PDB file of C-alpha atoms in Angstrom:
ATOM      1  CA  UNK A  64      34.572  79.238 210.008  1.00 71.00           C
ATOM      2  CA  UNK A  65      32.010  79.079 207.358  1.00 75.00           C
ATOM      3  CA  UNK A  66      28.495  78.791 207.973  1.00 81.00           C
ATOM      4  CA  UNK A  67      25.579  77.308 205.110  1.00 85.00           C
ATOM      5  CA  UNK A  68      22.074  79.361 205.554  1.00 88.00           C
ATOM      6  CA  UNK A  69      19.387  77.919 203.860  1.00 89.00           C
ATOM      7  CA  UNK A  70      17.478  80.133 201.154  1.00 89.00           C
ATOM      8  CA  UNK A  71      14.334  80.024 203.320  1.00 89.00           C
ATOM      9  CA  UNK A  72      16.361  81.487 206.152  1.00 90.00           C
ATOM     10  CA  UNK A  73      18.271  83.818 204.909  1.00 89.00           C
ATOM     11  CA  UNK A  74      17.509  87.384 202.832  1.00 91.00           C
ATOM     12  CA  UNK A  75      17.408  87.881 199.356  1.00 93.00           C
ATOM     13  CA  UNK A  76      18.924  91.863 199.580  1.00 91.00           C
ATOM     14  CA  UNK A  77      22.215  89.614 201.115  1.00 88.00           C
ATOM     15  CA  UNK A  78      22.917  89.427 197.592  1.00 91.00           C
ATOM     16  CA  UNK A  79      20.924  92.314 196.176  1.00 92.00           C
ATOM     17  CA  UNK A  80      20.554  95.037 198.606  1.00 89.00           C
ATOM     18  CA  UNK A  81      18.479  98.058 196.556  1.00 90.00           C
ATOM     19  CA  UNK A  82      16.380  95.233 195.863  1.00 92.00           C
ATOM     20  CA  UNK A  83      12.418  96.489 195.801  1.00 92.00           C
ATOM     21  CA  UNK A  84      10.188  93.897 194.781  1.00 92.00           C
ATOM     22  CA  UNK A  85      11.710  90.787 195.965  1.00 94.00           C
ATOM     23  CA  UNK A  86       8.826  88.794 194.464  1.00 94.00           C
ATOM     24  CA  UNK A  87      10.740  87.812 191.009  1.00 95.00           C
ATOM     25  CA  UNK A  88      13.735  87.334 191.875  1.00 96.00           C
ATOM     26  CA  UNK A  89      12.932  85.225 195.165  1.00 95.00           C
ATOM     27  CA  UNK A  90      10.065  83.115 192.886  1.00 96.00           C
ATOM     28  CA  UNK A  91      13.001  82.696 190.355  1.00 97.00           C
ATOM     29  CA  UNK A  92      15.756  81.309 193.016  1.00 96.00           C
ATOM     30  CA  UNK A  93      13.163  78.925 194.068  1.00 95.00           C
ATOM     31  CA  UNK A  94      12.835  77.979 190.939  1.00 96.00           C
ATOM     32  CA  UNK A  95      16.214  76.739 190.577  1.00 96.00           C
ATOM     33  CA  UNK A  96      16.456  75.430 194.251  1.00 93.00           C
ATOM     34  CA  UNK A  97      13.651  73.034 193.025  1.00 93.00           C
ATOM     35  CA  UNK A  98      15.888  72.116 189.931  1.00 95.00           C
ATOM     36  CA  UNK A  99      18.801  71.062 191.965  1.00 93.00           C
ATOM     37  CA  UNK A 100      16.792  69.297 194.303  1.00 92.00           C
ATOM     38  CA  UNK A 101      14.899  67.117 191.730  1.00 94.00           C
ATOM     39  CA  UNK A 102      18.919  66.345 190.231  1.00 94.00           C
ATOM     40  CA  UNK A 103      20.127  65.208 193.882  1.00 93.00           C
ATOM     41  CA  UNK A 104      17.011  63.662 193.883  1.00 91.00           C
ATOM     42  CA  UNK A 105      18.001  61.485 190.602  1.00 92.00           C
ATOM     43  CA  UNK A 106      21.633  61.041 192.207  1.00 91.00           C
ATOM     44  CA  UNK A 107      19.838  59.609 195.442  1.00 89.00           C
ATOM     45  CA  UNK A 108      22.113  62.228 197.600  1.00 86.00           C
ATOM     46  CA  UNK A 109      20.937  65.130 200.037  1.00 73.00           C
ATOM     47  CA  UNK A 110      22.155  67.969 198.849  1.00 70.00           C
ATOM     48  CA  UNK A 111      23.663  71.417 200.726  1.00 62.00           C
ATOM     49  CA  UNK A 112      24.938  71.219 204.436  1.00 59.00           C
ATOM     50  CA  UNK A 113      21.644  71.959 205.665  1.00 58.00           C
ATOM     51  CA  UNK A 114      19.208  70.023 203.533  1.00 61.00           C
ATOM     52  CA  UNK A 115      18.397  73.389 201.461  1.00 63.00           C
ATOM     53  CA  UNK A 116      19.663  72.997 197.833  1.00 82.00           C
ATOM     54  CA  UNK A 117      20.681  76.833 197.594  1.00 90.00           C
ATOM     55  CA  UNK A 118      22.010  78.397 200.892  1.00 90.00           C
ATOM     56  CA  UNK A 119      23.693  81.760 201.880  1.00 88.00           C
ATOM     57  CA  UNK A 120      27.124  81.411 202.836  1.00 85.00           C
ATOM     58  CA  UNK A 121      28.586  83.194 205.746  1.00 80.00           C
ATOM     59  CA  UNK A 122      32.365  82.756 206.070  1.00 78.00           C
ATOM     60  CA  UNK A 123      34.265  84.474 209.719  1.00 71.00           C
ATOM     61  CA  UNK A 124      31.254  86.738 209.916  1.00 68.00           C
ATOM     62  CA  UNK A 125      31.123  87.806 206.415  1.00 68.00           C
ATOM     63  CA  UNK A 126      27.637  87.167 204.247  1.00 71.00           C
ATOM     64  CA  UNK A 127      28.951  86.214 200.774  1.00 77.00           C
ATOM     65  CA  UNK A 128      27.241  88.029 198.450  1.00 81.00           C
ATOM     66  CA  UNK A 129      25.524  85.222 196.440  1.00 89.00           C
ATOM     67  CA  UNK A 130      23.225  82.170 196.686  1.00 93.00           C
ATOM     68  CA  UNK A 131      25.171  78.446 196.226  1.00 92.00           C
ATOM     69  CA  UNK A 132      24.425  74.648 195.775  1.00 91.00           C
ATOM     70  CA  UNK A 133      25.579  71.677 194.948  1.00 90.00           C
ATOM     71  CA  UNK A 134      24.399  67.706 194.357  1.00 91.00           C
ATOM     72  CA  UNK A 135      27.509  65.838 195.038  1.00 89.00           C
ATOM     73  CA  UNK A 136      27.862  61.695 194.577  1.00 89.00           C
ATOM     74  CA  UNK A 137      32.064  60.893 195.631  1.00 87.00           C
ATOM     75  CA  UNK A 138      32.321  60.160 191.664  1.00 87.00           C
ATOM     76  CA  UNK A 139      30.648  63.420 190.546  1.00 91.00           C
ATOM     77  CA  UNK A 140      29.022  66.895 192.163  1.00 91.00           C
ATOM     78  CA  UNK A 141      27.468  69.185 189.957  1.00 93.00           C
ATOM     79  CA  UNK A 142      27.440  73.517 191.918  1.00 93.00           C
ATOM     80  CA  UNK A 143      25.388  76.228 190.740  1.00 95.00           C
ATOM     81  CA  UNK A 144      25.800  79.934 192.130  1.00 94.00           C
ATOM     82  CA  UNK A 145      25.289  83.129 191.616  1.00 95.00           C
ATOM     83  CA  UNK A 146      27.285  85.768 193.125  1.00 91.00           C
ATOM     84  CA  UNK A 147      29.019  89.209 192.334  1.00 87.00           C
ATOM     85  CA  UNK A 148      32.948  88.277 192.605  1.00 81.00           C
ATOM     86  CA  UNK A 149      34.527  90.514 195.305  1.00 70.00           C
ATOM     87  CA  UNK A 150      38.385  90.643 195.643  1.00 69.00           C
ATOM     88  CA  UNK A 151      37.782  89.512 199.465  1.00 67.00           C
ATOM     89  CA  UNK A 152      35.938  89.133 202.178  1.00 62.00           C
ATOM     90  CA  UNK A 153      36.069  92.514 203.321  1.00 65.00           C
ATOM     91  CA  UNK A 154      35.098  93.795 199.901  1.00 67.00           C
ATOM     92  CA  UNK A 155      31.663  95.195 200.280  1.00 71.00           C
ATOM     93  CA  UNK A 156      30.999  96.162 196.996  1.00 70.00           C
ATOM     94  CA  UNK A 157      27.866  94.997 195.358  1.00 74.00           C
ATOM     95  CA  UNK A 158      26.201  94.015 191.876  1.00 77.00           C
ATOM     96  CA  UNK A 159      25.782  94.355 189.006  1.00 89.00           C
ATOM     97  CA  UNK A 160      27.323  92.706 187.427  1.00 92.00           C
ATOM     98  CA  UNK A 161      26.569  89.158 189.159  1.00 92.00           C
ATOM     99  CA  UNK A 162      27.959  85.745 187.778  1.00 94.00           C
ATOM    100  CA  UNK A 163      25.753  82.722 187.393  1.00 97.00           C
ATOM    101  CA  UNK A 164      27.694  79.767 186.725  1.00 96.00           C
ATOM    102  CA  UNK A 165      26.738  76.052 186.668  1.00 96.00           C
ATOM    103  CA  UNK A 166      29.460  73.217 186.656  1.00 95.00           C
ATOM    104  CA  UNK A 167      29.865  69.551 186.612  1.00 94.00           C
ATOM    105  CA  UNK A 168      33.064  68.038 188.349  1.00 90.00           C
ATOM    106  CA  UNK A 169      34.796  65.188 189.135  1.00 88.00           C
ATOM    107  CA  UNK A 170      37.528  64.455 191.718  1.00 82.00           C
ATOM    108  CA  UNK A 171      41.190  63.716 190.620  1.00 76.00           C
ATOM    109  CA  UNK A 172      42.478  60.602 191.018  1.00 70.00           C
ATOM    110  CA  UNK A 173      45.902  61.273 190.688  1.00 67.00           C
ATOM    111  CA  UNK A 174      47.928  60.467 193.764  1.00 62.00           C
ATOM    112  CA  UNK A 175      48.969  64.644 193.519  1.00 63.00           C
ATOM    113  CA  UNK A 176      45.176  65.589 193.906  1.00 61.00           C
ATOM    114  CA  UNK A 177      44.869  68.783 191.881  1.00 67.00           C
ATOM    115  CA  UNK A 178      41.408  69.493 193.498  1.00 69.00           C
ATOM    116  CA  UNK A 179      39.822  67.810 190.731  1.00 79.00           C
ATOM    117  CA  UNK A 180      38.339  69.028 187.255  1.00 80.00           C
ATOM    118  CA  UNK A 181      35.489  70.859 185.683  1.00 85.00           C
ATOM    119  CA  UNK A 182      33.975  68.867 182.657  1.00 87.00           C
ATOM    120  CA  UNK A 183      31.253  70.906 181.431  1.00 88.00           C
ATOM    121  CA  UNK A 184      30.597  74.755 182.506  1.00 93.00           C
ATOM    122  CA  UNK A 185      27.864  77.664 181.648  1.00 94.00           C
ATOM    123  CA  UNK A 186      28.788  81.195 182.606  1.00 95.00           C
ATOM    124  CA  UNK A 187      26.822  84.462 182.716  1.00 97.00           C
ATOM    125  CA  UNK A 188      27.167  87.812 183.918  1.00 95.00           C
ATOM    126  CA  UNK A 189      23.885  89.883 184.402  1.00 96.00           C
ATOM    127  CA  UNK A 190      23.265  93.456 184.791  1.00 94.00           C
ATOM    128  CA  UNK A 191      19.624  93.196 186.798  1.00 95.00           C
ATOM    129  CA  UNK A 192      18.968  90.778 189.948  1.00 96.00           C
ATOM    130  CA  UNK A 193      15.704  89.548 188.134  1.00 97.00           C
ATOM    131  CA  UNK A 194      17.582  88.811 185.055  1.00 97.00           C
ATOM    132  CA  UNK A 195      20.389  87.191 187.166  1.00 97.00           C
ATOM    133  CA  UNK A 196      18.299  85.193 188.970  1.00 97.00           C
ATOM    134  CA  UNK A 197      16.537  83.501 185.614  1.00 98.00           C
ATOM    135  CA  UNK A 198      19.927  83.498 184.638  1.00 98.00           C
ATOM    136  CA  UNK A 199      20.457  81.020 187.536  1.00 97.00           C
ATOM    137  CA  UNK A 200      16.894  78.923 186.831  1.00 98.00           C
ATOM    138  CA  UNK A 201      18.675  78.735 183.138  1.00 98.00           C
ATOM    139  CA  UNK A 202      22.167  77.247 185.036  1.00 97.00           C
ATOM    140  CA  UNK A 203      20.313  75.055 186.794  1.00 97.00           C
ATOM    141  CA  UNK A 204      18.183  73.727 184.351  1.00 97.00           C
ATOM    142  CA  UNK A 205      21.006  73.144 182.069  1.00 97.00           C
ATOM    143  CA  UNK A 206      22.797  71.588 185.043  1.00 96.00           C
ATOM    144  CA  UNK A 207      19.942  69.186 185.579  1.00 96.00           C
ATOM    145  CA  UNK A 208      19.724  68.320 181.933  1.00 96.00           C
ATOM    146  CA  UNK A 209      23.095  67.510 182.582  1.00 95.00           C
ATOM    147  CA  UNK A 210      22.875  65.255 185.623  1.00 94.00           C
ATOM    148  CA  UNK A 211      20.304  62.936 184.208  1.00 94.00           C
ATOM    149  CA  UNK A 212      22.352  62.956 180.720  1.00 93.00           C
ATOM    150  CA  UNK A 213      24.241  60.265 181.899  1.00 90.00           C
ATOM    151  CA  UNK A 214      25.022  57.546 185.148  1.00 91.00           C
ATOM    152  CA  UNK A 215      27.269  59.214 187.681  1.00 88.00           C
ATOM    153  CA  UNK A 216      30.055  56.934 187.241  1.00 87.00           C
ATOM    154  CA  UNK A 217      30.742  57.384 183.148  1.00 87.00           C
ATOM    155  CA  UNK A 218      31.784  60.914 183.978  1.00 85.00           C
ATOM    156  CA  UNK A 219      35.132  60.053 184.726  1.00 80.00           C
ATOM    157  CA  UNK A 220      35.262  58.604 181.116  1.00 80.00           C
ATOM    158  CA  UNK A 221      34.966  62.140 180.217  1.00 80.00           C
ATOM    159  CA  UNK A 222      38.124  62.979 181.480  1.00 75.00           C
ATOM    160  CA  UNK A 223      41.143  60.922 180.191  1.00 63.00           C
ATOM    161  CA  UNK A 224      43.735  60.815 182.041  1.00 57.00           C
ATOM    162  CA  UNK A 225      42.432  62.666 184.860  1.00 60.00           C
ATOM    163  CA  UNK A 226      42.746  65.797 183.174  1.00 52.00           C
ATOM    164  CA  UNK A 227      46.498  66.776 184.751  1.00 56.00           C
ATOM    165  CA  UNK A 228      49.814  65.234 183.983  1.00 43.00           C
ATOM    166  CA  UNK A 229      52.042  63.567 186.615  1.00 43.00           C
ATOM    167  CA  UNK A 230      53.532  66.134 188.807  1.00 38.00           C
ATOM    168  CA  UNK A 231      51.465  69.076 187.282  1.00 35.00           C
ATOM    169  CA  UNK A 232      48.443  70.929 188.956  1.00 36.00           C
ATOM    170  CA  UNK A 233      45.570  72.366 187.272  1.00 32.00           C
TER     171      UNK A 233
END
């Protein structure tokens, strides 16, 4: 079962736990939960499961170590995280490195949904957690530049095709 904590909730040293001074790196994540909330704001969606833009993510027990959100309309969503990529959930290891990534996607609409597919990306890794978490007000601030770039619906015309051929998956 996974469960969404929201970034007032939950503890920045989830994510980065020799974490000192918290005070940059939480400003800096708040930061970028404001940026996500002005672009579901401009999509006229709420965003996250529990009303917080960036939430902690605890799946059968296990704190994910990173910080997520998302601003989702059925023809487009748009995620940000940042996260250090463990092999599974009973990986402990931490950071660094941590990945920031930003993404805009749209569903398929292929009768063989694929899971849909990512039309514009930005990837980082970071070394520090204060340089990963600008890293992540960057991402987001791209992603927002993104959002308002265009109306939700013409990002399908982004994607001839749907991205897949008949009868393959991305």
């Amino acid at each position: 079962m996974e469960e969404a904590i929201p970034l007032s909730r939950g503890d920045v040293h989830w994510v980065f736990p020799d974490l000192e001074d918290t005070d940059a790196v939480a400003g800096a994540l708040t930061t970028a939960d404001a940026l996500v909330s002005r672009l579901a704001g401009h999509l006229g969606v709420r965003v996250g499961r529990t009303g917080s833009v960036l939430e902690y993510l605890r799946l059968e027990g296990h704190v994910l170590a990173g910080v997520f959100g998302c601003a989702e309309r059925p023809e487009v969503s748009f995620h940000a995280r940042l996260y250090f990529p463990r092999r599974c959930l009973w990986d402990l290891r931490w950071g660094p490195p941590w990945d920031v990534e930003a993404e805009v996607r749209v569903p398929c609409d292929r009768e063989t949904d694929c899971g849909g597919h990512t039309l514009a990306v930005s990837e980082h890794t970071y070394v520090t957690p204060v340089d990963s978490a600008r890293g992540l007000v960057r991402a987001t601030t791209w992603l927002l530049t993104q959002g308002v770039s265009r109306p939700p619906d013409a990002w399908r015309s982004l994607d001839p095709g749907c991205g897949c051929l008949p009868g393959l998956v991305d």
